[in-house]
mmCIF file of N, CA and C in Angstrom:
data_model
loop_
_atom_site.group_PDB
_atom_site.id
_atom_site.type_symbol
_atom_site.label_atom_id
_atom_site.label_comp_id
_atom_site.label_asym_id
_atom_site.label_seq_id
_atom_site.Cartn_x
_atom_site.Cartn_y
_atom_site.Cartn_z
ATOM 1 N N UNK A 1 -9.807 24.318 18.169
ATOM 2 C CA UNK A 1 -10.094 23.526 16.964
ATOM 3 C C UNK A 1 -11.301 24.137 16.254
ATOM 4 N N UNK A 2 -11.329 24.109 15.009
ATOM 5 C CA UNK A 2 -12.263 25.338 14.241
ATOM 6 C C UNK A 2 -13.496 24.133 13.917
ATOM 7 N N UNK A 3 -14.322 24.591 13.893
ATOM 8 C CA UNK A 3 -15.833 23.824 13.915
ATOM 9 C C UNK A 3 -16.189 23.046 12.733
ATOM 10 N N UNK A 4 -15.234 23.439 11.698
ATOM 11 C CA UNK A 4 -15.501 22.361 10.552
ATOM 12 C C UNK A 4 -14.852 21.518 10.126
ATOM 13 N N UNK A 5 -15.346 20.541 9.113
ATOM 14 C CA UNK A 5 -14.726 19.146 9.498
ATOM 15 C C UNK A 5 -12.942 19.322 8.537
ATOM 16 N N UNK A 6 -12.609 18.553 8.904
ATOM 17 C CA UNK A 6 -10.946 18.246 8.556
ATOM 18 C C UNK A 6 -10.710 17.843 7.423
ATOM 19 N N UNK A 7 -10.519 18.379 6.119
ATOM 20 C CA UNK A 7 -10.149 18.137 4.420
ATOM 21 C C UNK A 7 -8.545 17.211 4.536
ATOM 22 N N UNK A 8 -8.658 16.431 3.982
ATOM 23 C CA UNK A 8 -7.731 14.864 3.508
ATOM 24 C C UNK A 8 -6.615 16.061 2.777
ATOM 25 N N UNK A 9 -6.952 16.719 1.501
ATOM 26 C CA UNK A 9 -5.805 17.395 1.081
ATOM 27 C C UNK A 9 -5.242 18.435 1.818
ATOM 28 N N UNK A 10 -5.628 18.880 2.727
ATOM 29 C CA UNK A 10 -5.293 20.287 3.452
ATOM 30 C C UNK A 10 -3.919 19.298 4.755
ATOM 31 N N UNK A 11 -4.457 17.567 4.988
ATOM 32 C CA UNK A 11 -3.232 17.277 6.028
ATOM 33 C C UNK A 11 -2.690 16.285 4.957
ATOM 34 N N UNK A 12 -2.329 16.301 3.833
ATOM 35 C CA UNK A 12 -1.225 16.078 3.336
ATOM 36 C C UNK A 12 0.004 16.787 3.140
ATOM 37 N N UNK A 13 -0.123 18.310 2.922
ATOM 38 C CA UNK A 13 0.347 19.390 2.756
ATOM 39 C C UNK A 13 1.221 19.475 4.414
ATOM 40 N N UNK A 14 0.619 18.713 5.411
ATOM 41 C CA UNK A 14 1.422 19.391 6.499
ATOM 42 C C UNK A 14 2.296 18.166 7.372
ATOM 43 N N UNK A 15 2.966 18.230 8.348
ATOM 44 C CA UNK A 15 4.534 17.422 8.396
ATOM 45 C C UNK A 15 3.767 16.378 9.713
ATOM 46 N N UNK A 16 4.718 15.222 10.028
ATOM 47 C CA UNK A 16 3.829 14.410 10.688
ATOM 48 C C UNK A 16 4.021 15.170 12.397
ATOM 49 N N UNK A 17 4.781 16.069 12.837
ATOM 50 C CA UNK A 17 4.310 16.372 13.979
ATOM 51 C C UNK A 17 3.085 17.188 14.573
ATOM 52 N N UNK A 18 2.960 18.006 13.100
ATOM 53 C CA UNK A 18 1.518 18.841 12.736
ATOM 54 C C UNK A 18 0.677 17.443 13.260
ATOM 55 N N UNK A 19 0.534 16.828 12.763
ATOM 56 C CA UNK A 19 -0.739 15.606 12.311
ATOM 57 C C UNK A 19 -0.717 15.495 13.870
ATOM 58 N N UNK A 20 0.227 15.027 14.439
ATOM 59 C CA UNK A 20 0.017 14.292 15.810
ATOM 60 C C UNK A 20 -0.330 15.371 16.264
ATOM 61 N N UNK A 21 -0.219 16.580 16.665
ATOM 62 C CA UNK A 21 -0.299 17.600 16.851
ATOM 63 C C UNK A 21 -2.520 18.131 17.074
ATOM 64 N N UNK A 22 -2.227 17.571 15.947
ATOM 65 C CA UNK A 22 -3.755 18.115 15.418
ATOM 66 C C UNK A 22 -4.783 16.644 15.961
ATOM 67 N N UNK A 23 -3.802 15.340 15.656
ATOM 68 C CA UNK A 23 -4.709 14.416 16.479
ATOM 69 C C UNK A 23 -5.091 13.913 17.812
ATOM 70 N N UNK A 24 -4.149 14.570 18.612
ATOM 71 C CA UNK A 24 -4.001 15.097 20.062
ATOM 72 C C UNK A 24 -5.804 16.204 20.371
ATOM 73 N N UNK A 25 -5.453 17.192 19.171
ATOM 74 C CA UNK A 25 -6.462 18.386 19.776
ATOM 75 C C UNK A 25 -7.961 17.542 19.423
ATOM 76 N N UNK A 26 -7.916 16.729 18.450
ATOM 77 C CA UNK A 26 -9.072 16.334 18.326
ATOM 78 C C UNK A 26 -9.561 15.565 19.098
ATOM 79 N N UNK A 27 -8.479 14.449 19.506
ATOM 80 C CA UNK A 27 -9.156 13.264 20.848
ATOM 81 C C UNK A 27 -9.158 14.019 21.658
ATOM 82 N N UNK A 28 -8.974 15.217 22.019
ATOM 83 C CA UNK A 28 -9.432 15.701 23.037
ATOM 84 C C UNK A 28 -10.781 16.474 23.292
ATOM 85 N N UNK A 29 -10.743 17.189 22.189
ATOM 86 C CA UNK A 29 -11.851 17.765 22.037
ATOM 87 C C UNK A 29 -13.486 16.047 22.096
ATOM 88 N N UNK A 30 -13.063 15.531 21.047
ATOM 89 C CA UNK A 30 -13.815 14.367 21.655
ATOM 90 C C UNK A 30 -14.318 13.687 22.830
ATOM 91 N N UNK A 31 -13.171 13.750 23.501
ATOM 92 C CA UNK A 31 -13.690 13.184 24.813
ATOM 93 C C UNK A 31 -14.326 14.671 25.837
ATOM 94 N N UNK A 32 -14.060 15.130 25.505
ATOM 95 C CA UNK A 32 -14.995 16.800 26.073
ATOM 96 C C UNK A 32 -16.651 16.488 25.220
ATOM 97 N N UNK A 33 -16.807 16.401 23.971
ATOM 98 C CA UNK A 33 -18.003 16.236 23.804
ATOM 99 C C UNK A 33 -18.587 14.955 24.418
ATOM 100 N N UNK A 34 -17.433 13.720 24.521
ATOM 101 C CA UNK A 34 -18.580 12.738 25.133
ATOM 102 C C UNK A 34 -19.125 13.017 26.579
ATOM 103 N N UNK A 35 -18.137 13.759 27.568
ATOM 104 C CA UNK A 35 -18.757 14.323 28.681
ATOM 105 C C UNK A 35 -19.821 15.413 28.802
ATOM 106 N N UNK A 36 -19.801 16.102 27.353
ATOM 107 C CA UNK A 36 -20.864 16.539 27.178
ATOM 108 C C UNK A 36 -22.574 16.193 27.085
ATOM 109 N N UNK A 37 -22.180 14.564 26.267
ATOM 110 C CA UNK A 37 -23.416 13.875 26.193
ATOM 111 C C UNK A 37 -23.582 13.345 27.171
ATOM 112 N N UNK A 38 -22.963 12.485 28.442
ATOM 113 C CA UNK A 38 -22.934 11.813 29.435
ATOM 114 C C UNK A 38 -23.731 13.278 30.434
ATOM 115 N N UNK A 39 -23.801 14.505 30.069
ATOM 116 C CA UNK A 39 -23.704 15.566 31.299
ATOM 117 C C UNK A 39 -25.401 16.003 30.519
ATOM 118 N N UNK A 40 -25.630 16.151 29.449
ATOM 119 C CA UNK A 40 -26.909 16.316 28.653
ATOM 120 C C UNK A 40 -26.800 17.614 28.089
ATOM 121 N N UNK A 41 -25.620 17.704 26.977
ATOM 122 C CA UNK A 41 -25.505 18.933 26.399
ATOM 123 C C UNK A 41 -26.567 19.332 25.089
ATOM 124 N N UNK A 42 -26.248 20.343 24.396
ATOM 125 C CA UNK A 42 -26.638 20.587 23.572
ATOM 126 C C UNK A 42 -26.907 19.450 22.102
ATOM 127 N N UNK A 43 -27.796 19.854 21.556
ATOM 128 C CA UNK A 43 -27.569 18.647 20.355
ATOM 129 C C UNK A 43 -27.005 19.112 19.176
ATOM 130 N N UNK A 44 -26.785 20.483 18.959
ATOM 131 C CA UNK A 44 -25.310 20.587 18.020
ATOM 132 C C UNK A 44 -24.164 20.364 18.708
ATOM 133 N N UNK A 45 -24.254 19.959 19.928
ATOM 134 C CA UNK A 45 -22.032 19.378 20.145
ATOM 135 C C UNK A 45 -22.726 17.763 20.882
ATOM 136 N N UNK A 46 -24.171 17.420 20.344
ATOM 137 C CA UNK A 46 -23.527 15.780 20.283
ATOM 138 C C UNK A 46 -23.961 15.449 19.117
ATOM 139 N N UNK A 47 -24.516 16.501 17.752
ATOM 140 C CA UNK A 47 -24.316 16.321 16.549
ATOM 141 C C UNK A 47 -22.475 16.238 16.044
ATOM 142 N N UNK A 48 -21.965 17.339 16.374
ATOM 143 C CA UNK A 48 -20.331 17.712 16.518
ATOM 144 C C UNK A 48 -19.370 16.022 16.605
ATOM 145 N N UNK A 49 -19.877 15.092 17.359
ATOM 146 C CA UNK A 49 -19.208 14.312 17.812
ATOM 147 C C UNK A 49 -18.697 13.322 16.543
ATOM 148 N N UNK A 50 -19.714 13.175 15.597
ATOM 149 C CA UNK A 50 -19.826 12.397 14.397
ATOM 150 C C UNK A 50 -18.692 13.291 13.317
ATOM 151 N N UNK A 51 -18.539 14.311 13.375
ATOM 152 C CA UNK A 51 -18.065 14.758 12.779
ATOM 153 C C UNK A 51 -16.714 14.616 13.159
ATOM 154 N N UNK A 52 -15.991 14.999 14.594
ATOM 155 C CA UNK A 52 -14.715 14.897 15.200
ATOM 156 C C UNK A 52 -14.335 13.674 15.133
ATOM 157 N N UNK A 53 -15.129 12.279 15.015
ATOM 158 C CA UNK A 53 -14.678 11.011 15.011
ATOM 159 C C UNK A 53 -14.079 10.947 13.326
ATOM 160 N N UNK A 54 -14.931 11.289 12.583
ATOM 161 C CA UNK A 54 -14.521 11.474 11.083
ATOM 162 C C UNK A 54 -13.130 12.098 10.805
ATOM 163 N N UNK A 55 -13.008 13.234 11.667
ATOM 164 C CA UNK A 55 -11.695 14.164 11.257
ATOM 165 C C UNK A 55 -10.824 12.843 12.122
ATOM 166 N N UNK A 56 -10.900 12.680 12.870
ATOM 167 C CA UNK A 56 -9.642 11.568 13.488
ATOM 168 C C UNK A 56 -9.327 10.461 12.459
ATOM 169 N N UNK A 57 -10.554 9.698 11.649
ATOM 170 C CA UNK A 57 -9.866 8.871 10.939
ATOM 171 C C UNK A 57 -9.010 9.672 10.085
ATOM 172 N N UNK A 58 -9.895 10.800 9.641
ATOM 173 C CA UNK A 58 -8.863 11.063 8.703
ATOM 174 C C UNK A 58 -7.336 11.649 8.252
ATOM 175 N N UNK A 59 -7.253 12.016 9.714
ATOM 176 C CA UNK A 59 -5.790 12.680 10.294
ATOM 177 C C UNK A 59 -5.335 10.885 10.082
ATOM 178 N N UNK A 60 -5.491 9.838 11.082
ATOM 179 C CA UNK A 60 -4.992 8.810 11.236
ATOM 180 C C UNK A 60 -4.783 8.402 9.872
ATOM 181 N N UNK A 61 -5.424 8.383 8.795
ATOM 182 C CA UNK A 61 -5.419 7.642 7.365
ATOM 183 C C UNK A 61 -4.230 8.512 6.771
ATOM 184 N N UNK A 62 -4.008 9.486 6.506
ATOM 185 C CA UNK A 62 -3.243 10.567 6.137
ATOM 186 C C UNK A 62 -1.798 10.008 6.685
ATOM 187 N N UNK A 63 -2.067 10.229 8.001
ATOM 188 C CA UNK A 63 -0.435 9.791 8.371
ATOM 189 C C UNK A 63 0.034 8.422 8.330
ATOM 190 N N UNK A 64 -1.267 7.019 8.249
ATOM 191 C CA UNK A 64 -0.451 6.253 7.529
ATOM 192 C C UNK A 64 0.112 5.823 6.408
ATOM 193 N N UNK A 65 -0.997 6.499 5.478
ATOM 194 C CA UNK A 65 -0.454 6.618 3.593
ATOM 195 C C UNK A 65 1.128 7.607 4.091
ATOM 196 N N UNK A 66 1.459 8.302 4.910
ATOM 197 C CA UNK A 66 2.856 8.782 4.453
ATOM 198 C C UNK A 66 3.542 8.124 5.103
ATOM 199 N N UNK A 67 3.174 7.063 5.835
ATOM 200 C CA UNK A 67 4.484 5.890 6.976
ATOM 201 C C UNK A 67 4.233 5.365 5.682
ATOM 202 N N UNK A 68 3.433 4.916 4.911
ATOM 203 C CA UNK A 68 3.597 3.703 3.894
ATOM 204 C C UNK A 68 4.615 4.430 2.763
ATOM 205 N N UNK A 69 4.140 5.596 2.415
ATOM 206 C CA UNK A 69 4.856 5.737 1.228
ATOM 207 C C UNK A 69 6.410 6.368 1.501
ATOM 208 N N UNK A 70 6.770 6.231 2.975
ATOM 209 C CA UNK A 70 8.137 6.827 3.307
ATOM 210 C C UNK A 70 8.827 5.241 3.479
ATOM 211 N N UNK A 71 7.895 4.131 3.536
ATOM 212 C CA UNK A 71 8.908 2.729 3.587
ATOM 213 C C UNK A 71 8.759 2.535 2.056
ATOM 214 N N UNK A 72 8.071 2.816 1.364
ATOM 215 C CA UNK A 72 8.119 2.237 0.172
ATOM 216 C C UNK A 72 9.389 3.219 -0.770
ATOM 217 N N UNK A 73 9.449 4.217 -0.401
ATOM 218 C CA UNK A 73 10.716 4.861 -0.656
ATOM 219 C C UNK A 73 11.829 4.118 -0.294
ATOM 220 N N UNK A 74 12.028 3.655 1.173
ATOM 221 C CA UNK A 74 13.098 3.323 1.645
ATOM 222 C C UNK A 74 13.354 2.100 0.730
ATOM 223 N N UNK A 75 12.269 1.019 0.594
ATOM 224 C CA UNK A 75 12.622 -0.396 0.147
ATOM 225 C C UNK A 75 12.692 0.006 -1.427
ATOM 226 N N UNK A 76 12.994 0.777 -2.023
ATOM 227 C CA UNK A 76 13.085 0.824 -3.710
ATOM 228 C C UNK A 76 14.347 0.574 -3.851
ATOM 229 N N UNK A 77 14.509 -0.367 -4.308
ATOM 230 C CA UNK A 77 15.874 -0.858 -5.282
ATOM 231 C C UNK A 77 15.978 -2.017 -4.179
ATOM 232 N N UNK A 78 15.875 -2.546 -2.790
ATOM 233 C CA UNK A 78 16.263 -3.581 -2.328
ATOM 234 C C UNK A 78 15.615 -4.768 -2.833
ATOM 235 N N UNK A 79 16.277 -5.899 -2.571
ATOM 236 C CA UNK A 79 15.760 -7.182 -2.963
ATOM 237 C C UNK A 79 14.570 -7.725 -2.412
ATOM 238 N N UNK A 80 14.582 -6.872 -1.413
ATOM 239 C CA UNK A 80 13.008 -7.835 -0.109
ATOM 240 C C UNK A 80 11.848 -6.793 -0.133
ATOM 241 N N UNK A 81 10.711 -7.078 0.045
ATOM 242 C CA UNK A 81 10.178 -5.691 0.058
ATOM 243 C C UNK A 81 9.088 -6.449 1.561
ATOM 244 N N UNK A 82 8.852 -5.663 2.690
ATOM 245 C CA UNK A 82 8.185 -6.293 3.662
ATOM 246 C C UNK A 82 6.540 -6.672 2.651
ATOM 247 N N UNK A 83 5.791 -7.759 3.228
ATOM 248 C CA UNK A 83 5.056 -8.657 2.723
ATOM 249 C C UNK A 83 3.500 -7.484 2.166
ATOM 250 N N UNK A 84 3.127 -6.250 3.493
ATOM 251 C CA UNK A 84 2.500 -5.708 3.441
ATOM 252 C C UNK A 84 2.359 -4.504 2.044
ATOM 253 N N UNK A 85 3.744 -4.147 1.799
ATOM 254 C CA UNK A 85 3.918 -3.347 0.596
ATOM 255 C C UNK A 85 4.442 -4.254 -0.674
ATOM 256 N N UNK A 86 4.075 -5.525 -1.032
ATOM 257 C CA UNK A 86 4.267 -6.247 -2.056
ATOM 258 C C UNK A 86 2.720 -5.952 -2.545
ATOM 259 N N UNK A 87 2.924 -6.463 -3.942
ATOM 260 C CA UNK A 87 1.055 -6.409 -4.881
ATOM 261 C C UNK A 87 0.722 -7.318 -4.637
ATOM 262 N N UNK A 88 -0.578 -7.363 -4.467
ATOM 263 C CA UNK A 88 -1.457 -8.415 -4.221
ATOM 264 C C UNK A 88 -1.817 -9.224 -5.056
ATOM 265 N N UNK A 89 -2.589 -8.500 -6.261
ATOM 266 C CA UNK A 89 -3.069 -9.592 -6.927
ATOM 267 C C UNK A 89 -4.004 -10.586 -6.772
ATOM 268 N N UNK A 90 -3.536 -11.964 -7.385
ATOM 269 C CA UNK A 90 -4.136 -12.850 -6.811
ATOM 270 C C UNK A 90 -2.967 -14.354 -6.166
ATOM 271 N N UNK A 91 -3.575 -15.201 -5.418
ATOM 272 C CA UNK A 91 -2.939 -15.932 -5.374
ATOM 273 C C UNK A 91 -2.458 -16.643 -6.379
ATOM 274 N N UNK A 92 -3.259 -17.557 -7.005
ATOM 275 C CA UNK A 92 -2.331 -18.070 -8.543
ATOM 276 C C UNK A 92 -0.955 -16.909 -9.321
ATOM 277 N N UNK A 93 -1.911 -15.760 -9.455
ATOM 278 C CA UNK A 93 -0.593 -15.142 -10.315
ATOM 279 C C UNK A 93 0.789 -14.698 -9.471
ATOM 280 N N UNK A 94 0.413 -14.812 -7.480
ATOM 281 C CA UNK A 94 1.876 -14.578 -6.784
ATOM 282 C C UNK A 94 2.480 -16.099 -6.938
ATOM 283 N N UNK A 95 2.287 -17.250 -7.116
ATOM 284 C CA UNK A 95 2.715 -18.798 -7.583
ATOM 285 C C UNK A 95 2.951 -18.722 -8.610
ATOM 286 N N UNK A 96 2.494 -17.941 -9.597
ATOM 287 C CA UNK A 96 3.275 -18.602 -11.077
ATOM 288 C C UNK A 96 4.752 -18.298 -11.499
ATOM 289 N N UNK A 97 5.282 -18.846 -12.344
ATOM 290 C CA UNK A 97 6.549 -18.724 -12.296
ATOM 291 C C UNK A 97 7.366 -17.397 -12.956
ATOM 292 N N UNK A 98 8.081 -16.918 -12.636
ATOM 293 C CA UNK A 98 8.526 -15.937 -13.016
ATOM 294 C C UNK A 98 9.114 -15.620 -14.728
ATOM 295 N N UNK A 99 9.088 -14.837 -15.350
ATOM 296 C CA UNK A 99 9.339 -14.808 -16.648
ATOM 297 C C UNK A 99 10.980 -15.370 -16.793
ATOM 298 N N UNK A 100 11.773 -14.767 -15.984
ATOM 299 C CA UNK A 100 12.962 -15.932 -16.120
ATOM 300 C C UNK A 100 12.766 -17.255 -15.575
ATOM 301 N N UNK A 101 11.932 -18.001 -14.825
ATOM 302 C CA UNK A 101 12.560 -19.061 -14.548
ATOM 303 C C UNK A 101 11.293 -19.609 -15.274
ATOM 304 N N UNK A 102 10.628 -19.251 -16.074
ATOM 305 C CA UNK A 102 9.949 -19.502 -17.617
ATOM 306 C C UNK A 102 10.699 -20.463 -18.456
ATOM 307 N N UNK A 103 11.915 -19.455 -18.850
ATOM 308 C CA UNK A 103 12.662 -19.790 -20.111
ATOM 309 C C UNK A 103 13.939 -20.523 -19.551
ATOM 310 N N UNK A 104 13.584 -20.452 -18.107
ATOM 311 C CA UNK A 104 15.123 -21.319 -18.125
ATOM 312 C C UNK A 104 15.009 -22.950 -18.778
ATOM 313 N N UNK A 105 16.388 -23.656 -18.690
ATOM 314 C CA UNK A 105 16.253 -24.303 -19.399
ATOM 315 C C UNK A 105 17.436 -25.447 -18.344
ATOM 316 N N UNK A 106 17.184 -26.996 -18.404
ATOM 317 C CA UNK A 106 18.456 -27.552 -17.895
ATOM 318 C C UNK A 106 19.649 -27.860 -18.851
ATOM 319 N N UNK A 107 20.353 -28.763 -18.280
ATOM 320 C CA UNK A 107 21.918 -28.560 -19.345
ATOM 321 C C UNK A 107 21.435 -29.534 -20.255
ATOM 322 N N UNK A 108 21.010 -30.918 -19.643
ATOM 323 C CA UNK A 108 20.550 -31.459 -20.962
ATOM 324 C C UNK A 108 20.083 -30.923 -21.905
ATOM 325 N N UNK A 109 18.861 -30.314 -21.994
ATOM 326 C CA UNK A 109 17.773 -29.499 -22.660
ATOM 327 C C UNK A 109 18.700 -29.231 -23.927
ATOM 328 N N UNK A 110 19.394 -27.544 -22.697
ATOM 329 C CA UNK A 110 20.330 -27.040 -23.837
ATOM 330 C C UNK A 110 21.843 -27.618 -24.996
ATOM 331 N N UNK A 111 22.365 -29.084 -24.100
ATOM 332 C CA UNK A 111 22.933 -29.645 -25.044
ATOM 333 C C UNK A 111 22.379 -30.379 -25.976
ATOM 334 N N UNK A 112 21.015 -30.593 -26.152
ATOM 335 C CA UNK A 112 20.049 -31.622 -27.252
ATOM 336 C C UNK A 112 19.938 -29.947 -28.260
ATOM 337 N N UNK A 113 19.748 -29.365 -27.630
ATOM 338 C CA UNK A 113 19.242 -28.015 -28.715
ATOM 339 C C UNK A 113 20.799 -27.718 -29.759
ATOM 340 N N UNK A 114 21.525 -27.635 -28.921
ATOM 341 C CA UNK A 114 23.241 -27.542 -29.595
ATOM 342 C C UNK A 114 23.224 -28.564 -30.495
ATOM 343 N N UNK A 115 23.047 -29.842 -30.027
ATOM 344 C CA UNK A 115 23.553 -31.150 -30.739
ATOM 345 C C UNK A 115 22.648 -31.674 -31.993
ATOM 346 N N UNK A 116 21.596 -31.369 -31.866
ATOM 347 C CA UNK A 116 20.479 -31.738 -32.668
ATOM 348 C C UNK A 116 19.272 -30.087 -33.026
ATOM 349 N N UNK A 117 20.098 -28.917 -33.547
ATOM 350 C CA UNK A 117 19.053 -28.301 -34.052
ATOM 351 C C UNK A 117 17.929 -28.324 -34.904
ATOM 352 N N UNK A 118 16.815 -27.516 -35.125
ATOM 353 C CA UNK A 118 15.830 -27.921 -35.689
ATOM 354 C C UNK A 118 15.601 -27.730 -37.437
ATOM 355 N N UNK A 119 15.887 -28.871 -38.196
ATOM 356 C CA UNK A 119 16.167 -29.139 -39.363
ATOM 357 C C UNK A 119 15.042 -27.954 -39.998
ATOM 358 N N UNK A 120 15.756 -27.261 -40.949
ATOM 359 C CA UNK A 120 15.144 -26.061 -42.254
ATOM 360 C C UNK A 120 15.108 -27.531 -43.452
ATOM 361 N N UNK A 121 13.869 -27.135 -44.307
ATOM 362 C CA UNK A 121 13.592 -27.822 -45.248
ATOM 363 C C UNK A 121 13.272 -26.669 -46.210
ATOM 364 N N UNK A 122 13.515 -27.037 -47.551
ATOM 365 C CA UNK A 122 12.926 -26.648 -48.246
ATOM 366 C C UNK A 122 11.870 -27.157 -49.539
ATOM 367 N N UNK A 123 11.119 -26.507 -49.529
ATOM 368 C CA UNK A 123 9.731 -26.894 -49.719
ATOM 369 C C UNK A 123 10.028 -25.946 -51.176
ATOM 370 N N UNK A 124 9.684 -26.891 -52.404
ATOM 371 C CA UNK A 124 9.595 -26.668 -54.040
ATOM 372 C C UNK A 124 8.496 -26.191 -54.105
ATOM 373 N N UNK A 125 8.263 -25.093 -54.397
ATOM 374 C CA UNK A 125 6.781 -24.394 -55.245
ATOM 375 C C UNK A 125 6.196 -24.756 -56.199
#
């Protein structure tokens, strides 16, 4: 594993067995530096350690933005979308009513609108 820290765009570019691949070498290498500090190593490889914890989130963050954006592929066009990949927002605006069931209307409603439209006048200048 090369001594500098792990770039976000460099493991997008690569496939998820790479990632596991690469997050394997790092928890490992990690737990080698913590036996390093437990043993009284050097203080550039228990400076090192801060850095290898960093590259792990960021392998881990990487590969879940592409589990997310490979379900959000899958759920495009279905009717359900799991709760976690819906918008957030806020609560009031996930309760308010939807732009169709806005304008809907009941049968009464719409037979008073048929039966009794709204009288045009005209008004003399």
């Amino acid at each position: 594993m090369p001594s500098t820290k792990v770039k976000a765009y460099e493991l997008r570019t690569k496939n998820k067995a790479d990632l596991t691949s690469q997050l394997k070498e790092l928890k490992d290498e990690l737990s080698k530096l913590k036996v390093q500090k437990v043993v009284g190593g050097s203080a550039a490889k228990l400076t090192r350690i801060n850095v290898v914890r960093k590259s792990i989130a960021r392998v881990l963050t990487v590969n879940n933005a592409k589990a997310r954006e490979n379900l959000r592929e899958f759920y495009k066009g279905k009717k359900y979308l799991p709760l976690d990949l819906r918008y957030k927002k806020t609560r009031a605006i996930r309760r308010r009513l939807t732009p169709h069931e806005r304008k809907a209307k009941t049968l009464s409603q719409r037979k008073k609108e048929i039966h009794f439209p709204q009288r045009k006048y005209a008004i003399k200048a």
